[in-house]
Coordinates of C-alpha atoms in Angstrom, one line a residue:
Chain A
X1 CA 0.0 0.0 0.0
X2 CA 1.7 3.4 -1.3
X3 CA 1.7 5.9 1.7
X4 CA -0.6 8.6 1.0
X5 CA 1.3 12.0 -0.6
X6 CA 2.9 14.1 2.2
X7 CA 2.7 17.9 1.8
X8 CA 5.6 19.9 3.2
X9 CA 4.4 21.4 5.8
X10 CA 1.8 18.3 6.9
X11 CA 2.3 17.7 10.6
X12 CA 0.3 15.0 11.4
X13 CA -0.1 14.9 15.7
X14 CA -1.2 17.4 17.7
X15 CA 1.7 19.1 19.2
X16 CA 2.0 17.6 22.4
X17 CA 4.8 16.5 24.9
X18 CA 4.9 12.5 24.0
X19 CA 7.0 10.0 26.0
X20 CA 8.8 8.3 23.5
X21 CA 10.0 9.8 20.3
X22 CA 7.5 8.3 16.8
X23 CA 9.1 8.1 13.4
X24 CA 8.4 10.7 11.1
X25 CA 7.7 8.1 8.5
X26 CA 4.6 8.2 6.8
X27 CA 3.5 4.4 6.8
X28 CA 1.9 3.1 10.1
X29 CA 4.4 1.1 12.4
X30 CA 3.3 -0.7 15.4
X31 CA 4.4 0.2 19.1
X32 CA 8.1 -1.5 19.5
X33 CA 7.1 -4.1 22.1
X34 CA 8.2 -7.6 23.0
X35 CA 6.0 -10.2 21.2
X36 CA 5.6 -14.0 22.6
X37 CA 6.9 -16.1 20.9
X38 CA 4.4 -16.8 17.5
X39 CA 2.9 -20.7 18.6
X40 CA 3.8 -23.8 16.3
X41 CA 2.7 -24.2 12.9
X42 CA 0.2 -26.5 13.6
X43 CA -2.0 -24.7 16.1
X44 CA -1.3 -21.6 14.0
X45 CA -3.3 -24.0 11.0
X46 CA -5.7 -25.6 13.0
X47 CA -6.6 -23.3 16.0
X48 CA -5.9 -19.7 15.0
X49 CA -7.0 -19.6 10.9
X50 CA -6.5 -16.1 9.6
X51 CA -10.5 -14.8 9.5
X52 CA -11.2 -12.5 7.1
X53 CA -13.8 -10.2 7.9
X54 CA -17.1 -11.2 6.2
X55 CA -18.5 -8.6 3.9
X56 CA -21.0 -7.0 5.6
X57 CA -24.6 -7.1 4.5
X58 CA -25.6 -3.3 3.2
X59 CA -28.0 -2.7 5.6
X60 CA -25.4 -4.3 8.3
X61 CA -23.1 -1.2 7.0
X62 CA -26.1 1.2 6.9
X63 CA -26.7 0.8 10.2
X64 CA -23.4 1.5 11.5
X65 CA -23.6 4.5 9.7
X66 CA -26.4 5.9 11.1
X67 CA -25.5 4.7 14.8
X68 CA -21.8 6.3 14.3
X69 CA -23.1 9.8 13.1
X70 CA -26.3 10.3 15.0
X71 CA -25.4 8.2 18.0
X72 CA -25.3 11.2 20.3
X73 CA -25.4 9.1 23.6
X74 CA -27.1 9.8 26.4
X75 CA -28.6 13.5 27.1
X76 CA -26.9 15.4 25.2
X77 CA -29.1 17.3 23.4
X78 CA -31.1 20.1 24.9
X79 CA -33.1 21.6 22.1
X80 CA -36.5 22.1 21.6
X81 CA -38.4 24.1 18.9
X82 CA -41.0 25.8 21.1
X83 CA -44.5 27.3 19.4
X84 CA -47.8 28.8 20.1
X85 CA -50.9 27.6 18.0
X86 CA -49.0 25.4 15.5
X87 CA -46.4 28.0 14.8
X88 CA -42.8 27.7 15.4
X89 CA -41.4 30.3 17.1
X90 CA -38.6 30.0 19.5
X91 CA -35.5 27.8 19.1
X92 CA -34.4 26.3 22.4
X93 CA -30.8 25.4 22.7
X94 CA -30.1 24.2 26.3
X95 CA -27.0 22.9 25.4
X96 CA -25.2 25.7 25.2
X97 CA -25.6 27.2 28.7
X98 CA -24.4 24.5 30.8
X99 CA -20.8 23.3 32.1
X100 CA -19.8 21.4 35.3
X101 CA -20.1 23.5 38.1
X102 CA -16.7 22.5 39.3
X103 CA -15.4 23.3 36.5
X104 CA -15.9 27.1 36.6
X105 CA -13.9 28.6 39.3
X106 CA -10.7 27.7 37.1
Chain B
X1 CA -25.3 -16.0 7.9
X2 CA -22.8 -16.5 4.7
X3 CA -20.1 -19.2 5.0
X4 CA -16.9 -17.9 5.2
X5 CA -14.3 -17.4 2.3
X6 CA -11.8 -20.4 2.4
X7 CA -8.3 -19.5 3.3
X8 CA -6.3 -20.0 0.2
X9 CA -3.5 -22.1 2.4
X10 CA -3.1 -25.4 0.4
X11 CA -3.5 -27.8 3.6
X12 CA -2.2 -31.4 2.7
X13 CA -5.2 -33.9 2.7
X14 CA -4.2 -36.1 5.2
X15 CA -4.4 -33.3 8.3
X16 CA -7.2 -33.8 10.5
X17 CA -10.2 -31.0 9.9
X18 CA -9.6 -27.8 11.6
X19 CA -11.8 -27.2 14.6
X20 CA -15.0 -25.7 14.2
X21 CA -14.9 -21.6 12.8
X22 CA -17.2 -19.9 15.0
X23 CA -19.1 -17.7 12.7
X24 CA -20.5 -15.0 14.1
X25 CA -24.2 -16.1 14.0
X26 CA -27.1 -13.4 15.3
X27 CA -30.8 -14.1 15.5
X28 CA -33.0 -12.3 13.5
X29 CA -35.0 -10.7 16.5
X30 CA -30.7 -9.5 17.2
X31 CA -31.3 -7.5 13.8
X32 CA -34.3 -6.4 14.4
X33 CA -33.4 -4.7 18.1
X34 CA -30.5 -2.9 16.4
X35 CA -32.4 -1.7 14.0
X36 CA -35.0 -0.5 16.1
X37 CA -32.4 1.1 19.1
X38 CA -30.6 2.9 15.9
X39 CA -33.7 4.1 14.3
X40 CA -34.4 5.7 17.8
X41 CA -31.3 7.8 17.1
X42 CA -31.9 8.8 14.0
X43 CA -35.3 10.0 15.0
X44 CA -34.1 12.0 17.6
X45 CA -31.0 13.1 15.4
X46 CA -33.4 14.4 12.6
X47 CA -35.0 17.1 14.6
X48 CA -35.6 18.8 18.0
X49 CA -38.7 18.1 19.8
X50 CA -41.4 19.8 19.4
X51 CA -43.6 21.8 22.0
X52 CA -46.5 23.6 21.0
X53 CA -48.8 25.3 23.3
X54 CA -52.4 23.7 22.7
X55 CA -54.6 26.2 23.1
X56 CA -57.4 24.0 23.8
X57 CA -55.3 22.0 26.8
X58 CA -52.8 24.7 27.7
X59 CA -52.5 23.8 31.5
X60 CA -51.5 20.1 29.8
X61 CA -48.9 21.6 27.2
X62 CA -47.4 24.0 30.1
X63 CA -46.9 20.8 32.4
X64 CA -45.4 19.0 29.4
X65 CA -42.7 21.5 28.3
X66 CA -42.0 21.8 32.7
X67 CA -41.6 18.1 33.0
X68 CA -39.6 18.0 29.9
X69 CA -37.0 20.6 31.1
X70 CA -37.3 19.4 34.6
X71 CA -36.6 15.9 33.6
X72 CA -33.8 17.2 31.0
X73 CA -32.0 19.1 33.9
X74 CA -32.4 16.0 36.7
X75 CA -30.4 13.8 33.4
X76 CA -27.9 16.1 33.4
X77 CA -27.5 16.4 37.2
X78 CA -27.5 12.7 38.0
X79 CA -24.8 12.1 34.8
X80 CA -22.6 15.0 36.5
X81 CA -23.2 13.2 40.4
X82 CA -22.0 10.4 39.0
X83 CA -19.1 11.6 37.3
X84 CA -18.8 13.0 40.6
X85 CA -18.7 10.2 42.0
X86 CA -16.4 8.3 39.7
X87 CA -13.6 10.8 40.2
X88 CA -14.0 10.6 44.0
X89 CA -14.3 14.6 44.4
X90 CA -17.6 13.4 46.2
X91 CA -17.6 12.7 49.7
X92 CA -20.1 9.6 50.6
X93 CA -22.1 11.5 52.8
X94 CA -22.8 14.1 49.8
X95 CA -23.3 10.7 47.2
X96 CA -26.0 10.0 49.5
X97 CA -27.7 13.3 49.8
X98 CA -27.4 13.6 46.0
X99 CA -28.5 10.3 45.4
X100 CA -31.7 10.5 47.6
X101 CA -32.0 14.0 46.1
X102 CA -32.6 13.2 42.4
X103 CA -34.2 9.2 43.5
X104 CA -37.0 12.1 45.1
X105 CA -37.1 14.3 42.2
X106 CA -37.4 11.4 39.7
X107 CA -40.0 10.1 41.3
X108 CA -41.8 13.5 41.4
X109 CA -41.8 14.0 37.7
X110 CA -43.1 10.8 37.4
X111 CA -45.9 11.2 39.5
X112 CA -46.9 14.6 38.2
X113 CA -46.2 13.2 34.6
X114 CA -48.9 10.1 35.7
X115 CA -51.7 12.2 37.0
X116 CA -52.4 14.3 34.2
X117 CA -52.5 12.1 32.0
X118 CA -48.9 13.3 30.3
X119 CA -47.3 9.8 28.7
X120 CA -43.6 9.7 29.8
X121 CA -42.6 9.0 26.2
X122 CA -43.6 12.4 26.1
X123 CA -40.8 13.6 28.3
X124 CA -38.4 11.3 26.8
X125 CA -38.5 9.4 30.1
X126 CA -36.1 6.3 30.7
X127 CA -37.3 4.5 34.0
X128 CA -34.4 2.4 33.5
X129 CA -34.1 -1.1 35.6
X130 CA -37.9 -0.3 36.4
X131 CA -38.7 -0.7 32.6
X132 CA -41.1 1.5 31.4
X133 CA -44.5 2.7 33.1
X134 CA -46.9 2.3 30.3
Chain C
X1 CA -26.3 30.2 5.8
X2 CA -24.5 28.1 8.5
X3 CA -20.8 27.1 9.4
X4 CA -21.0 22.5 9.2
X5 CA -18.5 21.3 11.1
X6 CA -17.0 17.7 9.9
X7 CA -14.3 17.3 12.6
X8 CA -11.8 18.6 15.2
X9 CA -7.5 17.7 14.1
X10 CA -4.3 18.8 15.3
X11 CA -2.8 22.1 14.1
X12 CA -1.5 22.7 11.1
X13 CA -3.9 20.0 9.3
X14 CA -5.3 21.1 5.7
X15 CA -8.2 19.8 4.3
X16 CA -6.8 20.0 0.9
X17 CA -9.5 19.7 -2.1
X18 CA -11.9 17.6 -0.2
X19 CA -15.3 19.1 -0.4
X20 CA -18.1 18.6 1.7
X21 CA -21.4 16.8 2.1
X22 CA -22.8 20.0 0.2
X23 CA -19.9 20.6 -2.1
X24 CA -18.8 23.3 -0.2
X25 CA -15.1 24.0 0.1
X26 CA -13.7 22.5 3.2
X27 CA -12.0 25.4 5.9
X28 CA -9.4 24.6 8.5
X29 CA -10.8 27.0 11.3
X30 CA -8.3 27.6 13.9
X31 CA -9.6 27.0 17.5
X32 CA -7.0 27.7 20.0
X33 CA -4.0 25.3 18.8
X34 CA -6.6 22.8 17.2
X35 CA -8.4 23.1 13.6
X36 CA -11.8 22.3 13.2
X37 CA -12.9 21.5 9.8
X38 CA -16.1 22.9 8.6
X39 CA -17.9 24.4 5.3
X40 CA -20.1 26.5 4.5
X41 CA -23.4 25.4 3.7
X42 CA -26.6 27.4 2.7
X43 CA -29.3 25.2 4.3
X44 CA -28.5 22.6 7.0
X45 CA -28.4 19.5 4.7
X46 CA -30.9 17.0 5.5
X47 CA -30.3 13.7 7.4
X48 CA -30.8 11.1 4.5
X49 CA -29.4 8.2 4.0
X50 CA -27.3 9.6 1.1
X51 CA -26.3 12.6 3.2
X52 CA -25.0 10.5 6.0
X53 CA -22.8 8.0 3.4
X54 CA -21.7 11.3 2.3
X55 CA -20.6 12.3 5.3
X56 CA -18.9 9.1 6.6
X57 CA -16.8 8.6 3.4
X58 CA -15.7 12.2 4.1
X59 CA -15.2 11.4 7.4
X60 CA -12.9 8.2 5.6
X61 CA -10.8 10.7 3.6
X62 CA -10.0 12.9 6.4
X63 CA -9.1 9.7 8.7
X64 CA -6.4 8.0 6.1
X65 CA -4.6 11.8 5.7
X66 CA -3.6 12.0 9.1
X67 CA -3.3 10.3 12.0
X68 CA -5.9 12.0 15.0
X69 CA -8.7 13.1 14.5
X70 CA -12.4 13.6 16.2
X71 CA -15.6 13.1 13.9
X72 CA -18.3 15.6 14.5
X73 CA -21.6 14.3 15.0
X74 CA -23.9 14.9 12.0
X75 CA -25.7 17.8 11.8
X76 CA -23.0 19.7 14.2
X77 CA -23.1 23.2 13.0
X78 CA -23.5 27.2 13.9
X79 CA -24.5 30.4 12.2
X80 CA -20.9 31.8 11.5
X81 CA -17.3 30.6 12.0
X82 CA -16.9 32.9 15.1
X83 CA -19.9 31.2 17.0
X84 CA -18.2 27.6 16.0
X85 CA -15.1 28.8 17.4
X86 CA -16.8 29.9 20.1
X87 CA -18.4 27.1 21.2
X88 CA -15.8 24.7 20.8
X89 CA -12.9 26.8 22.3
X90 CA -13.6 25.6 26.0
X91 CA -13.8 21.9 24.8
X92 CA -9.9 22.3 23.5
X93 CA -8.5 20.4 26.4
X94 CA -11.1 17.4 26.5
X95 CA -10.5 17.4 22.5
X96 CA -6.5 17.4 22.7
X97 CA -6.8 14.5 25.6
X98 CA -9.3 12.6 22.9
X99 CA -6.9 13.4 20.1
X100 CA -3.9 11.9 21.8
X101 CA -5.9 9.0 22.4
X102 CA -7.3 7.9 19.1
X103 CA -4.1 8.8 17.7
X104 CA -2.8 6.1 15.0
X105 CA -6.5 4.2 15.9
X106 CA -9.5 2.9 14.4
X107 CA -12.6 1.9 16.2
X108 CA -14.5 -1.5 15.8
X109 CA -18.3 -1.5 17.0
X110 CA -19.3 -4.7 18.9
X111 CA -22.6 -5.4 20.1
X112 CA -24.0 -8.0 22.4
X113 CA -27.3 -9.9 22.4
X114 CA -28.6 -12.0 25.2
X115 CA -31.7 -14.3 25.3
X116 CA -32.3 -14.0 28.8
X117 CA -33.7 -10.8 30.3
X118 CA -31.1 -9.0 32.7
X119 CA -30.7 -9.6 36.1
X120 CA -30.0 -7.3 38.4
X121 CA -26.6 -7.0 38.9
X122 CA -25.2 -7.4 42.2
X123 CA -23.8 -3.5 42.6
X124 CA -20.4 -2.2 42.8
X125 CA -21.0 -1.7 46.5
X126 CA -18.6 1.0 48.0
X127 CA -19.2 -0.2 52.2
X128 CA -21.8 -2.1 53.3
X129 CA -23.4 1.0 54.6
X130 CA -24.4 2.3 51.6
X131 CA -27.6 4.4 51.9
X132 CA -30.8 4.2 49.2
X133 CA -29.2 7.6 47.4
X134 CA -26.2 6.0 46.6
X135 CA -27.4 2.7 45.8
X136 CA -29.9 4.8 43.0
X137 CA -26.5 6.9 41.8
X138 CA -24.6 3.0 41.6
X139 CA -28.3 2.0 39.6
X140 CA -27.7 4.7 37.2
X141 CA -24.4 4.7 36.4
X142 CA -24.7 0.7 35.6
X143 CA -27.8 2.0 33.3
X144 CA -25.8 4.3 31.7
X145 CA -22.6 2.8 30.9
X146 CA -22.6 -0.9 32.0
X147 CA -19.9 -2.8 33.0
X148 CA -20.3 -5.7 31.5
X149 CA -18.2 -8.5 33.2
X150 CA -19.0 -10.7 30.6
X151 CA -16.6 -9.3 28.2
X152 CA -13.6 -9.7 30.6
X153 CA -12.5 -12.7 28.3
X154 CA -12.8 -10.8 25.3
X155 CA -10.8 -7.5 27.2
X156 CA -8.3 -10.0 28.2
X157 CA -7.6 -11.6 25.2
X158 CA -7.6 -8.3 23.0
X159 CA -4.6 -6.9 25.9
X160 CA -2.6 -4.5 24.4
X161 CA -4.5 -4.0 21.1
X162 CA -7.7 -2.3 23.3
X163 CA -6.3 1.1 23.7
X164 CA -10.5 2.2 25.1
X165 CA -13.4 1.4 25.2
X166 CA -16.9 3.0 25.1
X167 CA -20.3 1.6 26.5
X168 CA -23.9 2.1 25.3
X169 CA -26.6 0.3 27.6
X170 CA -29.7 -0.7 25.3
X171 CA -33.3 -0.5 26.2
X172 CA -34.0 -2.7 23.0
X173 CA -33.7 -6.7 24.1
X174 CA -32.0 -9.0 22.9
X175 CA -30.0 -5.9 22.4
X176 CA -27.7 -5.9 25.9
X177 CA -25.4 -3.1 24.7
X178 CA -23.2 -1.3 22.1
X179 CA -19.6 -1.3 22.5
X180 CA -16.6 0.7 20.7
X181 CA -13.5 -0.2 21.1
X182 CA -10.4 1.6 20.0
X183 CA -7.8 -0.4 18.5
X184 CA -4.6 0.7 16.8
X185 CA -5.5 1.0 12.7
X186 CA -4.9 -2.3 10.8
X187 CA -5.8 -4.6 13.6
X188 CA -9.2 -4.6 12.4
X189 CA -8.6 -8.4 10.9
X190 CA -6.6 -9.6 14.1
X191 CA -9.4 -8.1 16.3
X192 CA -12.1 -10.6 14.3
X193 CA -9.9 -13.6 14.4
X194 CA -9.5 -12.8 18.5
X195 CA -13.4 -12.3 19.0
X196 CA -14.5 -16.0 16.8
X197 CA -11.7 -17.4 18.6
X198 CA -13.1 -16.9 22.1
X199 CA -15.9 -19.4 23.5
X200 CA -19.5 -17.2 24.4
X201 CA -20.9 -17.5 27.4
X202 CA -24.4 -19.4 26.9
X203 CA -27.5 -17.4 25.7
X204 CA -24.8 -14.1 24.1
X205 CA -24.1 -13.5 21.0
X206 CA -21.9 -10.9 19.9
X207 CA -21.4 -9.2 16.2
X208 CA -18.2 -6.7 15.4
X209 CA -18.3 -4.5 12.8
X210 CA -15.8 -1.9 11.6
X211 CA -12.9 -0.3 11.2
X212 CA -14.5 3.1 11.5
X213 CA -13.0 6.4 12.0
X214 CA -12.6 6.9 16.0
X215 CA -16.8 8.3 16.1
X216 CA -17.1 7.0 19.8
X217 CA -14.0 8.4 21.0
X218 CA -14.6 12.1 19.9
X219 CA -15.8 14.3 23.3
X220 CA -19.5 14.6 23.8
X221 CA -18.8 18.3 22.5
X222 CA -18.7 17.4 19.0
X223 CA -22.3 15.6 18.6

């Protein structure tokens, strides 16, 4: 897989102090760590068959979709379109006027 | 649910048959719930509420938009309590008066809600372990 | 007129020539060290099916240029650039904790279905003297974001490649919950061969789906 075009400047991470220094290097390399061992060929035949991901059935895909990008989780949303006599009139956005208490004497 | 591809290993004939692939099998009545819970979101997602002051039942539609912001403020204070709580900057004798506080204040929404005849669908109301009221 | 906003990314990103669900040129908008991406749209663009597609495989794009980022949710959007800023600029700490987190990570969506109804779970019990109040705050937050012990095996088996992991309780049986779990991107494939490799408990079934763009792991700010 060709590593998609880099544009000078193209910082990729937020700029952030890290722990340990990443590779500028486009493609994705995994976290240096000690692996066990891989187990012997035969349980890697038998018990541990390379499973490719079965192509999901469109509505299976749909669905995700839809749960990803309106998914808003639990109370979040505050607003309301308020009315008198079957005409909208007033835009209620409760969202927007609450924080954590705690949070404001910083 | 499909079969599988086959792996395109070439596995010599005498080797026993590999165990059993667990395919990941759901029920029908599994689809269905997931559609249903997701269609719930996207219902909510398309628009905000409505409230509309009937003019023929306006002591109902004022009780209604109250409960609705009453309930919607109790959410966001029991989601903050337990924040609260999960971060430890709650001390357990102030868990408990919070606790009891909104337990109370649940219960009176519902109660109000239930004698005038408001459905609790209406305020968006989860009664959670108790399942719903209606 | 109104300013859609498609995601939040580290500084310095550039949306290049990818347009949005409306055509619209995309804008880098600076919030306080972080970019949010947004157009411009006329009219808020309806939630259709085409509209959301739209919006995922822009979502896509975005996600294979660079290495963080936090998907809005759709429909996340403001009269004018200044009132986007606005709101998100007291969300930038949250969003640069949740940008250092889904760095170099895709998300896979698992969801559980059990036959029987739940019981109720014994509660995470602080002291034996726990009142009614707090015994109602432990209810809710096991409503809310259950713990679900009975994916310890899976947890255990996925170690070091389950960076997080997000809960969504269901009110819909044989729906139990939805789950998101953050994995590091190209796992996706290891991640399946881990789940079908791991024995159910009796009466659960469980179904993954993904890679997806980090969705779960963006801030509740964004939706």
């Amino acid at each position: 897989m060709s590593p998609p075009k880099s544009r000078l400047p193209h910082p990729k991470r937020p700029a952030l102090p890290r722990a340990a220094p990443r590779s500028t290097v486009v493609t994705r390399a995994p976290k240096p760590r000690k692996r066990p061992a891989p187990p012997p060929l035969s349980q890697r035949l038998v018990g541990m068959k390379p499973v490719e991901p079965e192509p999901l059935p469109r509505e299976q895909s749909l669905l995700d979709v839809v749960d990803n990008l309106l998914n808003k989780g639990v109370v979040i949303s505050g607003d309301a379109v308020l009315g008198v006599a079957d005409v909208d009139l007033v835009y209620l956005k409760l969202s927007a006027l609450l924080c954590a208490a705690d949070k404001l004497s910083r | 649910m499909t079969p599988r591809k086959k792996s395109t290993a070439r596995a010599p004939r005498t080797k026993p048959k590999p165990a059993v692939q667990r395919v990941q099998v759901i029920e029908p009545a599994d689809l269905t719930a997931l559609r249903t819970e997701i269609s719930s979101w996207a219902e909510q997602g398309q628009s905000a509420p409505r409230w509309n002051a009937d003019p023929d039942d306006v002591q109902r539609s004022v009780l209604r938009l109250v409960l609705a912001l009453v309930e919607f403020i109790r959410r966001l204070l029991e989601r903050q309590a337990i924040r609260r709580m999960e971060e430890g900057s709650l001390s357990a004798e102030e868990t408990e008066r919070v606790g009891l506080a909104l337990m109370r204040l649940e219960e009176t929404v519902h109660g109000l809600a239930v004698r005038f005849g408001i459905n609790p669908e209406e305020l968006n109301l989860d009664l959670g372990p108790l399942g719903r009221l209606m | 007129m109104a300013f859609y906003l498609y995601a939040i990314a580290p500084a310095g990103t550039k949306p290049g020539r990818l347009r949005g669900i409306s055509a619209e040129p995309l804008k880098a908008l600076a919030v306080d060290g972080l970019v949010a991406i947004a157009g411009e749209v006329e009219a808020l663009p309806a939630a259709t099916v085409d509209a959301l597609q739209a919006q995922d495989l822009l979502i896509r794009a975005l996600a294979a240029r660079m290495d963080a980022l936090l998907p809005a949710r759709f429909g996340t959007q403001e009269r004018s650039a200044a009132a986007l800023v606005a709101r998100l600029e007291p969300h930038v700490e949250a969003f640069t904790r949740a940008l250092v987190e889904v760095q170099g990570c895709e998300q896979m969506n698992l969801r559980l279905f059990v036959d029987a109804p739940a019981r109720p779970k014994p509660l995470r019990r602080r002291s034996p003297r726990d009142g009614a109040g707090t015994r109602y705050l432990l209810r809710a937050q096991e409503r809310l974001s259950p713990s679900l012990p009975e994916l310890d095996p899976l947890r255990a088996a996925l170690g070091d490649l389950l960076h997080a992991e997000r809960v969504k309780g269901s009110n819909q049986p044989p729906l139990r919950a939805s789950v998101s779990h953050l994995i590091p991107r190209g796992s996706a494939v290891r991640y399946q061969a881990l789940l079908a490799g791991l024995d159910r408990p009796e009466g659960t079934r469980w179904l993954a789906t993904g890679p997806f763009p980090p969705y779960a792991f963006a801030p509740e700010a964004l939706s």
